[in-house]
Amino acid sequence: MRLSQAFIPTLKETPSDAVIPSHALMVRAGLVRQLAAGIYDELPFGWRAMQKAMEIVRQEMNRIGGQELFLPALNPLEIWEETGRAKGFGDEMFRLKDRKGRPMCLAPTHEEIICDLARAFLRSYRDLPQIWYQIQTKMRDEPRPRSGILRARQFLMKDSYSLDSDHEGLDRSYALHDQAYRRIFERCGLQFVVVGASSGLMGGTRSEEFMVESPHGEDHLAVCSACEYAANLEVAASRPAPVQDVPAADPGAPPQDVSTPDRRTIEEVSGFLGVAPERLVKTLVFMTEEDKPVMALVAGDDELNEAKLMSALGGAFRPAHPDEVKDLFGAEVGFLGPVGAPKMPVYADLRLQGGINRITGANKNHYHLTGVNVGRDFAVDHWTDLRTAREGEGCPACNGTLRVVNAIEIGHIFKLGTKYSEAMGANVLDPQGRERPIVMGSYGIGIGRIVACAIELGHDDKGIIWPPPLTPYDVMLIGLNMKDAAIRAQAEAIYADLQAAGLEVLFDDRDVSPGFKFNDADLLGLPWQVVVSPKNLAGGNLEVKDRATGQRTMVPLGDIVNHLKRS
């Protein structure tokens, strides 16, 4: 492709709204253009990189027996209502009505549509297993789209779905996808880690994320310094230090009311009473999907992990509104506690077990209780890990120490089980002729995220440094002094030779200054730059620059194809 004819609108300045390298460089190098918040035009230079990623994905999905299809982005809302996710997605789902007033939506994912397809055509266990996949545009109304295409409202995703007759089959399909994903990301030149993760709205029994460590990532991982343990902070376990209890002067005394005027937060109460925050019990009240109240308890110095609570509850929840809290407890948020609380399920973090002489809210405004013993003064219905692991805590798998790092999710695999097939009646007959729900898995890869992460990992202050598998072109051919007929003829001949050898070439044939050309070459970041100049040609050579290392090599004119092919 001749750069004089190519549509690659480069920019000298970084856009003011670009706060991470991939976003800034994708705009500056003419890969994308923002149409609206979270909505981007994919321009020719960037689309070539996306196509490279898609081809790798297709090859590896076909390798495990995947069959590509293409499902509608516009869906009848009633299908999503069968599983309850029309409500579960809330405002994140784009909704509209057709001209007849029928409620419709733009699909944020396609589990329901896959189930609808399966129940229409699959009848017997003999029809299984199946792996269906697509590369499709998804739409989600992100409340705060940011970081370029990493957090967009419209994005390109490879989603695949396995359909099996039993859970053993799901195990095999899940393992096939795990292997395929590892090969995909390795082939794309990405350094990644596989971590345990929360299934969230997707549900199911198990999920893992494929993450790229980056200081600009929005996800947080707990990673062990000594072993291979790694998990998203949403599900990460740890070995925290035990709470240092202080025995009461009279161990048998009941809890005592203590006035704490206008002290609501852990910091305010602990400071006012002169005790360590860990000795307080943080009491939080939530409402389930059925609008039933539940209580969650963690130590005062811990943060409740909402993903863990969702897993414990088996469904979504929301914080109780202040008026709901007051109706239930007769007190305001900040003065709540489990002692004498209204009857509701109580979920408590394991770190509270056996606690003595703790401090809780008194369920009375401006008062707290001291001398509270866990188990004696209140009962816990469900003991479980509810806290968020912290930097420096012990690894749950070895004697190592956890560090917390930022990362970007590039893929996510889920064992859905029968959650969707049961809700939608997607059944097959087993060998005994009994109807059984299809056992499903769901597996996603963000195509744009692959490209963005490649740029996050490969760039410098001059521009992008493409990994060869994803580069839009292999070679940047730079012709200097193109007004000279002899130089132009030689550059044209080299351009033809490189293309004939199967190399993808971007030929800078523009009549602009050498500095302008070199700056654009570094910004676009193709693996090799081949410079055709009068001085080098006089010696029968071409200058070749390795963009990744910056190393420059003089290569004989007749050896340029072999040199690039060997590299």
XYZ file of C-alpha atoms in Angstrom:
567
model
C 0.000 0.000 0.000
C 1.302 3.427 -0.933
C 1.174 5.829 1.983
C 0.350 8.648 -0.441
C -2.927 6.832 -1.168
C -3.567 5.251 2.237
C -6.098 6.604 4.693
C -3.964 6.718 7.848
C -4.748 10.046 9.546
C -1.847 10.438 11.986
C -1.719 13.111 14.674
C 1.271 14.837 16.248
C -0.457 15.636 19.532
C -1.963 13.267 22.069
C -5.750 13.670 22.397
C -6.712 15.335 25.674
C -9.076 12.507 26.687
C -6.506 9.736 26.145
C -5.066 8.741 29.517
C -3.477 5.371 28.677
C -0.844 4.613 25.993
C -2.959 2.300 23.824
C -5.787 4.831 23.552
C -3.428 7.701 22.741
C -1.430 5.741 20.174
C -4.432 4.148 18.480
C -5.821 7.627 17.840
C -2.474 9.232 16.955
C -1.491 6.414 14.573
C -4.853 6.475 12.809
C -6.169 3.096 13.971
C -9.428 4.456 15.351
C -11.489 7.621 15.536
C -14.012 8.413 18.243
C -17.541 8.924 16.931
C -19.171 9.329 20.351
C -18.335 8.380 23.937
C -17.321 4.721 23.879
C -18.030 4.381 20.140
C -15.158 4.217 17.651
C -14.654 4.039 13.899
C -12.210 1.238 13.091
C -9.973 2.754 10.412
C -8.077 0.751 7.732
C -4.698 0.614 9.486
C -6.207 -0.607 12.753
C -8.677 -2.928 11.042
C -5.770 -4.803 9.450
C -4.433 -5.564 12.947
C -7.914 -6.626 14.064
C -8.130 -8.968 11.070
C -4.784 -10.530 11.999
C -6.104 -11.212 15.489
C -9.379 -12.595 14.132
C -7.560 -14.982 11.792
C -5.507 -16.411 14.659
C -8.685 -16.794 16.724
C -10.501 -18.544 13.850
C -7.646 -20.953 13.247
C -7.470 -22.021 16.883
C -11.248 -22.246 17.309
C -11.528 -24.396 14.190
C -8.701 -26.536 15.525
C -10.824 -27.595 18.539
C -13.857 -28.334 16.394
C -15.568 -24.972 16.588
C -18.144 -24.097 13.935
C -18.471 -20.430 13.074
C -21.901 -18.851 12.835
C -23.240 -15.319 13.016
C -26.107 -14.369 15.300
C -28.296 -11.255 15.255
C -27.218 -8.278 17.326
C -30.871 -7.171 17.469
C -32.864 -9.513 19.732
C -36.461 -9.786 20.942
C -36.360 -8.779 24.606
C -38.695 -11.647 25.548
C -35.901 -14.181 25.014
C -33.794 -12.388 27.618
C -36.742 -12.299 29.992
C -36.813 -16.122 30.013
C -33.570 -16.185 32.007
C -34.148 -13.005 33.994
C -31.152 -11.263 32.476
C -33.282 -8.579 30.853
C -33.626 -7.296 34.413
C -30.165 -8.398 35.524
C -28.324 -6.345 32.902
C -30.322 -3.273 33.885
C -29.272 -0.027 32.217
C -26.248 -1.700 30.626
C -28.558 -3.257 28.014
C -29.617 -1.059 25.101
C -33.398 -1.349 24.669
C -35.725 -0.172 21.927
C -39.026 -1.006 20.260
C -39.684 -1.898 16.649
C -42.344 -0.133 14.597
C -44.993 -2.513 15.932
C -44.089 -1.696 19.516
C -42.383 -5.028 20.212
C -39.651 -4.668 22.877
C -36.192 -5.352 21.455
C -32.616 -5.106 22.704
C -29.055 -4.966 21.413
C -27.278 -8.110 22.558
C -24.505 -7.635 25.124
C -23.714 -11.366 24.715
C -25.523 -14.358 23.167
C -26.145 -17.180 25.661
C -29.918 -16.847 25.319
C -29.825 -16.889 21.527
C -27.595 -19.968 21.535
C -30.083 -21.682 23.864
C -32.956 -20.732 21.590
C -31.085 -22.201 18.623
C -30.217 -25.369 20.541
C -33.752 -26.051 21.723
C -35.026 -25.682 18.155
C -32.708 -28.273 16.597
C -30.936 -30.480 19.156
C -32.971 -33.503 20.233
C -30.642 -36.226 21.500
C -27.347 -36.742 23.282
C -26.192 -38.059 19.882
C -26.347 -34.453 18.594
C -23.728 -33.453 21.153
C -21.108 -32.186 21.777
C -21.229 -28.973 19.799
C -18.958 -25.913 19.829
C -20.455 -22.871 18.116
C -18.628 -19.572 17.860
C -18.909 -16.176 16.236
C -17.020 -12.914 15.921
C -19.707 -10.332 16.456
C -20.290 -6.744 17.527
C -21.613 -6.392 21.085
C -23.266 -3.384 22.646
C -23.261 -2.457 26.317
C -24.227 0.948 27.670
C -21.197 1.468 29.863
C -21.883 4.182 32.451
C -18.326 5.546 32.132
C -16.734 4.504 28.827
C -13.012 5.192 28.967
C -9.537 3.925 28.018
C -10.362 3.894 24.320
C -11.570 0.561 22.989
C -10.729 -1.174 26.264
C -13.935 0.139 27.853
C -16.258 0.875 24.951
C -19.995 0.720 24.411
C -19.632 -1.083 21.095
C -16.908 -3.679 20.707
C -15.895 -6.738 18.716
C -15.903 -10.040 20.562
C -15.288 -13.681 19.804
C -17.834 -15.605 21.824
C -18.147 -19.366 21.718
C -20.497 -21.811 23.385
C -20.064 -25.472 24.163
C -23.076 -27.768 24.414
C -22.663 -31.146 26.082
C -24.867 -33.916 27.413
C -23.200 -34.070 30.825
C -20.727 -32.298 33.103
C -17.878 -34.604 32.084
C -18.371 -33.378 28.534
C -18.333 -29.782 29.779
C -15.018 -30.473 31.494
C -13.571 -31.592 28.153
C -14.977 -28.603 26.246
C -13.717 -26.212 28.920
C -10.237 -27.750 28.734
C -10.240 -27.462 24.930
C -11.049 -23.757 25.170
C -8.427 -23.227 27.847
C -5.799 -24.759 25.558
C -7.048 -22.816 22.525
C -6.942 -19.527 24.425
C -3.398 -20.121 25.562
C -2.336 -20.780 21.969
C -4.210 -17.717 20.695
C -2.586 -15.307 23.106
C 0.846 -16.874 22.703
C 0.548 -16.560 18.927
C -0.522 -12.917 19.316
C 2.695 -12.233 21.212
C 0.996 -11.360 24.516
C 2.385 -12.123 27.954
C -0.601 -13.256 29.994
C -1.603 -14.940 33.220
C -4.635 -17.173 33.847
C -6.511 -16.379 37.057
C -9.556 -17.592 38.939
C -12.444 -15.159 38.531
C -15.992 -14.314 39.491
C -18.749 -15.477 37.132
C -20.913 -12.439 37.909
C -24.105 -12.172 35.861
C -22.988 -15.067 33.676
C -23.419 -17.508 36.555
C -22.136 -21.060 36.567
C -19.748 -23.055 38.697
C -16.303 -21.950 37.513
C -14.641 -19.241 35.493
C -11.132 -18.114 34.672
C -9.789 -14.943 33.135
C -6.829 -14.453 30.827
C -5.155 -11.241 31.912
C -2.329 -9.011 30.709
C -0.522 -7.249 33.530
C -0.501 -3.512 32.925
C -0.256 -0.458 35.184
C -3.219 0.940 33.247
C -5.501 -2.069 33.747
C -8.809 -1.632 35.568
C -8.811 -5.129 37.040
C -6.777 -6.055 40.098
C -5.071 -9.399 40.589
C -3.601 -11.060 43.641
C -0.437 -12.823 42.494
C 1.855 -14.951 44.643
C 5.548 -14.147 44.634
C 6.536 -17.761 45.292
C 4.084 -20.015 43.433
C 1.703 -19.920 40.476
C -1.323 -18.781 42.495
C -3.131 -15.887 40.808
C -6.718 -14.730 41.077
C -8.835 -11.729 40.317
C -9.215 -9.691 43.479
C -12.964 -10.351 43.198
C -12.374 -13.984 44.219
C -8.820 -14.047 45.588
C -8.248 -15.762 48.916
C -5.408 -15.010 51.309
C -4.001 -15.783 54.751
C -4.660 -12.538 56.639
C -3.235 -11.790 60.056
C -5.718 -12.784 62.787
C -7.508 -10.031 64.672
C -5.702 -9.280 67.920
C -8.505 -9.582 70.472
C -8.242 -7.780 73.795
C -9.972 -9.752 76.585
C -12.679 -7.872 78.472
C -12.145 -6.992 82.136
C -15.247 -9.048 82.916
C -15.530 -11.784 80.234
C -19.030 -12.715 81.366
C -20.471 -9.205 81.160
C -23.079 -8.564 78.457
C -22.475 -5.969 75.734
C -22.610 -2.376 76.909
C -24.094 0.668 75.181
C -21.536 3.401 74.527
C -22.460 6.847 73.277
C -20.719 7.667 69.975
C -22.292 10.985 68.928
C -22.125 11.538 65.168
C -19.447 8.840 64.802
C -20.565 6.570 61.959
C -17.525 5.349 60.059
C -15.031 2.743 61.211
C -12.313 5.398 61.386
C -14.463 7.779 63.416
C -15.662 5.149 65.911
C -12.276 3.454 66.383
C -10.586 6.819 66.878
C -13.244 7.997 69.322
C -13.037 4.776 71.386
C -9.255 4.441 71.055
C -9.329 0.904 69.653
C -7.872 -0.747 66.566
C -10.267 -0.721 63.564
C -9.957 -4.512 63.251
C -11.814 -4.948 66.557
C -14.960 -3.387 65.107
C -17.534 -5.453 63.226
C -18.646 -3.769 60.018
C -22.367 -4.413 59.447
C -23.792 -4.058 55.946
C -27.372 -4.651 54.822
C -28.390 -5.667 51.311
C -31.572 -6.608 49.469
C -31.694 -9.732 47.301
C -33.365 -9.957 43.893
C -36.524 -10.928 45.783
C -36.206 -7.755 47.908
C -35.399 -9.791 51.028
C -32.871 -8.298 53.478
C -29.576 -9.999 54.293
C -26.770 -8.945 56.625
C -23.057 -9.188 55.811
C -20.345 -8.854 58.474
C -16.609 -8.269 58.088
C -13.874 -7.026 60.396
C -13.616 -3.249 60.619
C -10.319 -3.044 58.746
C -11.574 -5.249 55.888
C -13.482 -4.384 52.734
C -16.502 -6.468 51.810
C -15.964 -8.252 48.510
C -19.269 -7.928 46.669
C -18.403 -10.618 44.122
C -17.855 -13.112 46.940
C -21.130 -12.077 48.540
C -22.935 -12.555 45.219
C -21.486 -16.065 45.014
C -22.569 -16.797 48.596
C -26.087 -15.488 47.952
C -26.360 -17.245 44.602
C -27.641 -14.141 42.854
C -27.555 -10.393 42.467
C -28.249 -7.921 45.270
C -28.237 -4.212 45.976
C -27.465 -2.042 49.011
C -30.519 -1.446 51.167
C -31.844 2.093 50.847
C -31.570 4.345 53.926
C -35.324 4.297 54.445
C -35.367 0.488 54.202
C -32.597 0.314 56.805
C -34.454 2.634 59.153
C -37.685 0.636 58.764
C -35.862 -2.600 59.572
C -33.537 -1.485 62.376
C -35.009 1.719 63.678
C -31.559 3.231 63.253
C -29.478 4.826 60.526
C -26.571 3.393 58.590
C -23.428 3.702 60.681
C -25.075 2.484 63.888
C -26.137 -1.014 62.797
C -25.073 -4.292 64.361
C -26.013 -7.980 64.543
C -26.895 -7.991 68.277
C -30.675 -7.795 68.626
C -31.060 -7.189 64.892
C -34.287 -8.062 63.094
C -34.403 -11.609 61.778
C -32.653 -12.043 58.442
C -29.904 -14.313 57.052
C -26.494 -13.362 58.467
C -23.347 -13.946 56.375
C -20.052 -13.402 58.181
C -16.438 -13.462 57.104
C -14.242 -16.233 58.470
C -11.907 -13.705 60.091
C -14.639 -12.913 62.644
C -14.889 -16.479 63.947
C -14.259 -16.770 67.676
C -14.013 -13.021 68.138
C -14.316 -11.671 71.693
C -14.791 -8.194 73.106
C -15.668 -6.728 69.720
C -17.516 -3.502 68.959
C -20.651 -3.260 66.823
C -23.407 -0.784 66.137
C -26.155 -0.790 68.781
C -29.060 -0.408 66.314
C -29.665 2.915 68.032
C -28.573 6.227 66.566
C -25.305 7.568 68.026
C -24.602 4.407 70.049
C -22.360 1.373 69.683
C -21.965 -1.821 71.703
C -18.719 -2.878 73.362
C -17.882 -6.287 74.787
C -19.590 -8.230 71.981
C -18.619 -11.886 71.654
C -19.239 -13.591 68.331
C -21.467 -16.642 68.786
C -22.524 -15.701 72.306
C -24.255 -12.425 71.524
C -25.368 -13.078 67.970
C -25.641 -16.062 65.647
C -24.185 -16.434 62.161
C -26.090 -18.437 59.549
C -23.321 -18.672 56.933
C -19.577 -18.514 57.542
C -17.686 -17.785 54.322
C -14.830 -15.754 52.860
C -16.304 -12.288 52.266
C -13.299 -10.003 52.499
C -11.045 -8.542 49.803
C -7.490 -9.873 49.937
C -4.757 -7.257 50.442
C -1.195 -6.674 49.319
C 1.354 -8.380 51.561
C -0.977 -11.031 52.972
C -0.057 -14.701 52.886
C -0.714 -16.816 49.803
C -3.483 -19.401 50.348
C -1.555 -22.002 48.337
C 1.955 -21.732 49.809
C 4.090 -19.760 52.258
C 4.564 -16.927 49.793
C 3.281 -13.369 49.922
C 0.634 -11.848 47.693
C 1.199 -8.777 45.598
C -1.693 -6.886 44.002
C -1.221 -5.758 40.393
C -3.307 -4.025 37.744
C -4.283 -6.015 34.680
C -6.422 -5.989 31.546
C -8.809 -8.846 30.799
C -8.435 -10.251 27.272
C -10.430 -13.461 27.651
C -12.882 -15.137 30.027
C -14.133 -18.726 30.109
C -17.167 -19.944 32.072
C -18.680 -23.247 33.064
C -22.336 -22.301 32.830
C -23.751 -25.739 33.570
C -27.521 -25.866 33.087
C -28.417 -22.340 34.242
C -29.625 -21.197 30.818
C -30.806 -24.496 29.365
C -33.068 -25.162 32.356
C -34.557 -21.674 32.215
C -35.223 -21.925 28.493
C -36.116 -25.602 28.167
C -33.143 -26.527 25.988
C -33.214 -30.295 26.610
C -32.024 -33.458 24.888
C -32.848 -37.124 25.449
C -30.182 -39.128 27.310
C -29.345 -42.773 26.444
C -32.246 -43.918 28.645
C -34.708 -41.690 26.785
C -35.057 -39.157 29.614
C -35.020 -35.423 28.994
C -31.924 -33.691 30.330
C -30.929 -30.010 30.124
C -27.962 -29.300 27.884
C -24.785 -28.575 29.847
C -23.216 -25.364 28.587
C -20.008 -23.385 28.628
C -19.416 -19.828 27.444
C -16.085 -18.407 26.300
C -15.225 -14.826 25.284
C -12.276 -12.973 23.788
C -12.148 -9.230 23.201
C -10.661 -8.816 19.720
C -10.030 -5.111 20.198
C -8.491 -5.812 23.581
C -5.925 -8.100 21.966
C -4.806 -5.228 19.741
C -4.918 -2.633 22.530
C -2.941 -4.881 24.884
C -0.328 -5.502 22.206
C 0.158 -1.725 22.093
C 0.135 -1.425 25.896
C 2.961 -3.973 26.023
C 4.755 -2.724 22.900
C 5.391 0.996 22.639
C 7.914 3.679 23.448
C 7.872 7.472 23.506
C 7.966 7.535 19.693
C 5.036 5.253 18.979
C 3.826 1.691 18.597
C 6.090 -1.368 18.450
C 3.970 -4.077 16.827
C 4.432 -7.777 17.584
C 4.920 -9.421 14.151
C 1.756 -11.602 14.333
C -0.516 -8.539 14.651
C 1.321 -5.901 12.657
C -0.856 -4.281 9.964
C 2.095 -4.476 7.540
C 5.452 -6.224 7.801
C 7.656 -3.503 6.369
C 7.712 0.276 6.145
C 9.547 1.148 2.917
C 10.779 4.736 3.161
C 11.837 6.498 -0.013
C 13.938 9.633 0.442
C 14.298 12.318 -2.253
C 11.482 10.796 -4.295
C 11.662 13.692 -6.774
C 14.816 12.041 -8.159
C 13.613 9.769 -10.974
C 16.382 7.207 -10.420
C 15.676 6.986 -6.694
C 11.939 6.646 -7.311
C 12.504 3.908 -9.901
C 14.739 1.962 -7.511
C 12.264 2.340 -4.635
C 9.430 1.170 -6.895
C 11.466 -1.896 -7.878
C 12.178 -2.756 -4.239
C 8.480 -2.281 -3.416
C 7.564 -4.770 -6.145
C 10.224 -7.288 -5.045
C 9.128 -7.236 -1.395
C 5.485 -7.730 -2.345
C 6.369 -10.541 -4.749
C 8.162 -12.256 -1.854
C 4.915 -12.270 0.131
C 5.740 -9.383 2.453
C 3.068 -6.829 3.298
C 4.557 -3.423 2.606
C 3.527 0.125 3.446
C 5.470 2.297 0.995
C 6.060 5.899 2.090
C 6.239 7.478 -1.350
C 5.134 10.915 -0.176
C 6.942 14.095 -1.134
C 7.646 15.236 2.436
C 10.776 15.756 4.521
C 12.844 12.789 5.787
C 12.177 13.811 9.396
C 8.436 13.734 8.803
C 8.715 10.261 7.269
C 10.869 8.870 10.068
C 8.553 10.231 12.747
C 5.531 8.640 11.082
C 7.423 5.372 10.638
C 8.201 5.194 14.347
C 4.645 6.192 15.265
C 3.100 3.476 13.074
C 5.582 1.008 14.494
C 5.909 -1.674 11.783
C 8.569 -4.264 12.675
C 10.985 -3.253 9.877
C 11.875 0.052 8.272
C 13.742 -0.105 4.954
C 15.257 3.221 3.908
C 16.001 3.953 0.252
C 18.334 6.961 0.040
C 20.791 8.306 -2.538
C 23.758 7.818 -0.206
C 22.972 4.180 0.593
C 22.112 3.289 -2.983
C 25.453 4.716 -4.107
C 27.093 2.004 -2.027
C 24.680 -0.661 -3.234
C 22.978 -0.889 0.164
C 19.715 -0.283 1.963
C 19.399 0.731 5.599
C 17.165 -1.569 7.673
C 15.939 -0.539 11.119
C 14.540 -3.003 13.613
C 11.718 -1.018 15.244
C 11.767 -3.101 18.434
C 15.460 -2.681 19.200
C 16.293 0.431 17.179
C 19.258 -1.406 15.630
C 20.212 -0.230 12.124
C 21.869 -2.546 9.604
C 23.253 -1.915 6.133
C 22.008 -4.695 3.847
C 23.157 -5.270 0.248
C 20.438 -4.325 -2.197
C 20.205 -7.815 -3.642
C 19.873 -9.442 -0.206
C 17.036 -7.354 1.202
C 14.312 -9.954 0.671
C 16.354 -12.753 2.235
C 17.370 -10.518 5.145
C 13.772 -9.665 6.006
C 12.613 -13.254 5.538
C 15.343 -14.510 7.887
C 14.599 -11.928 10.560
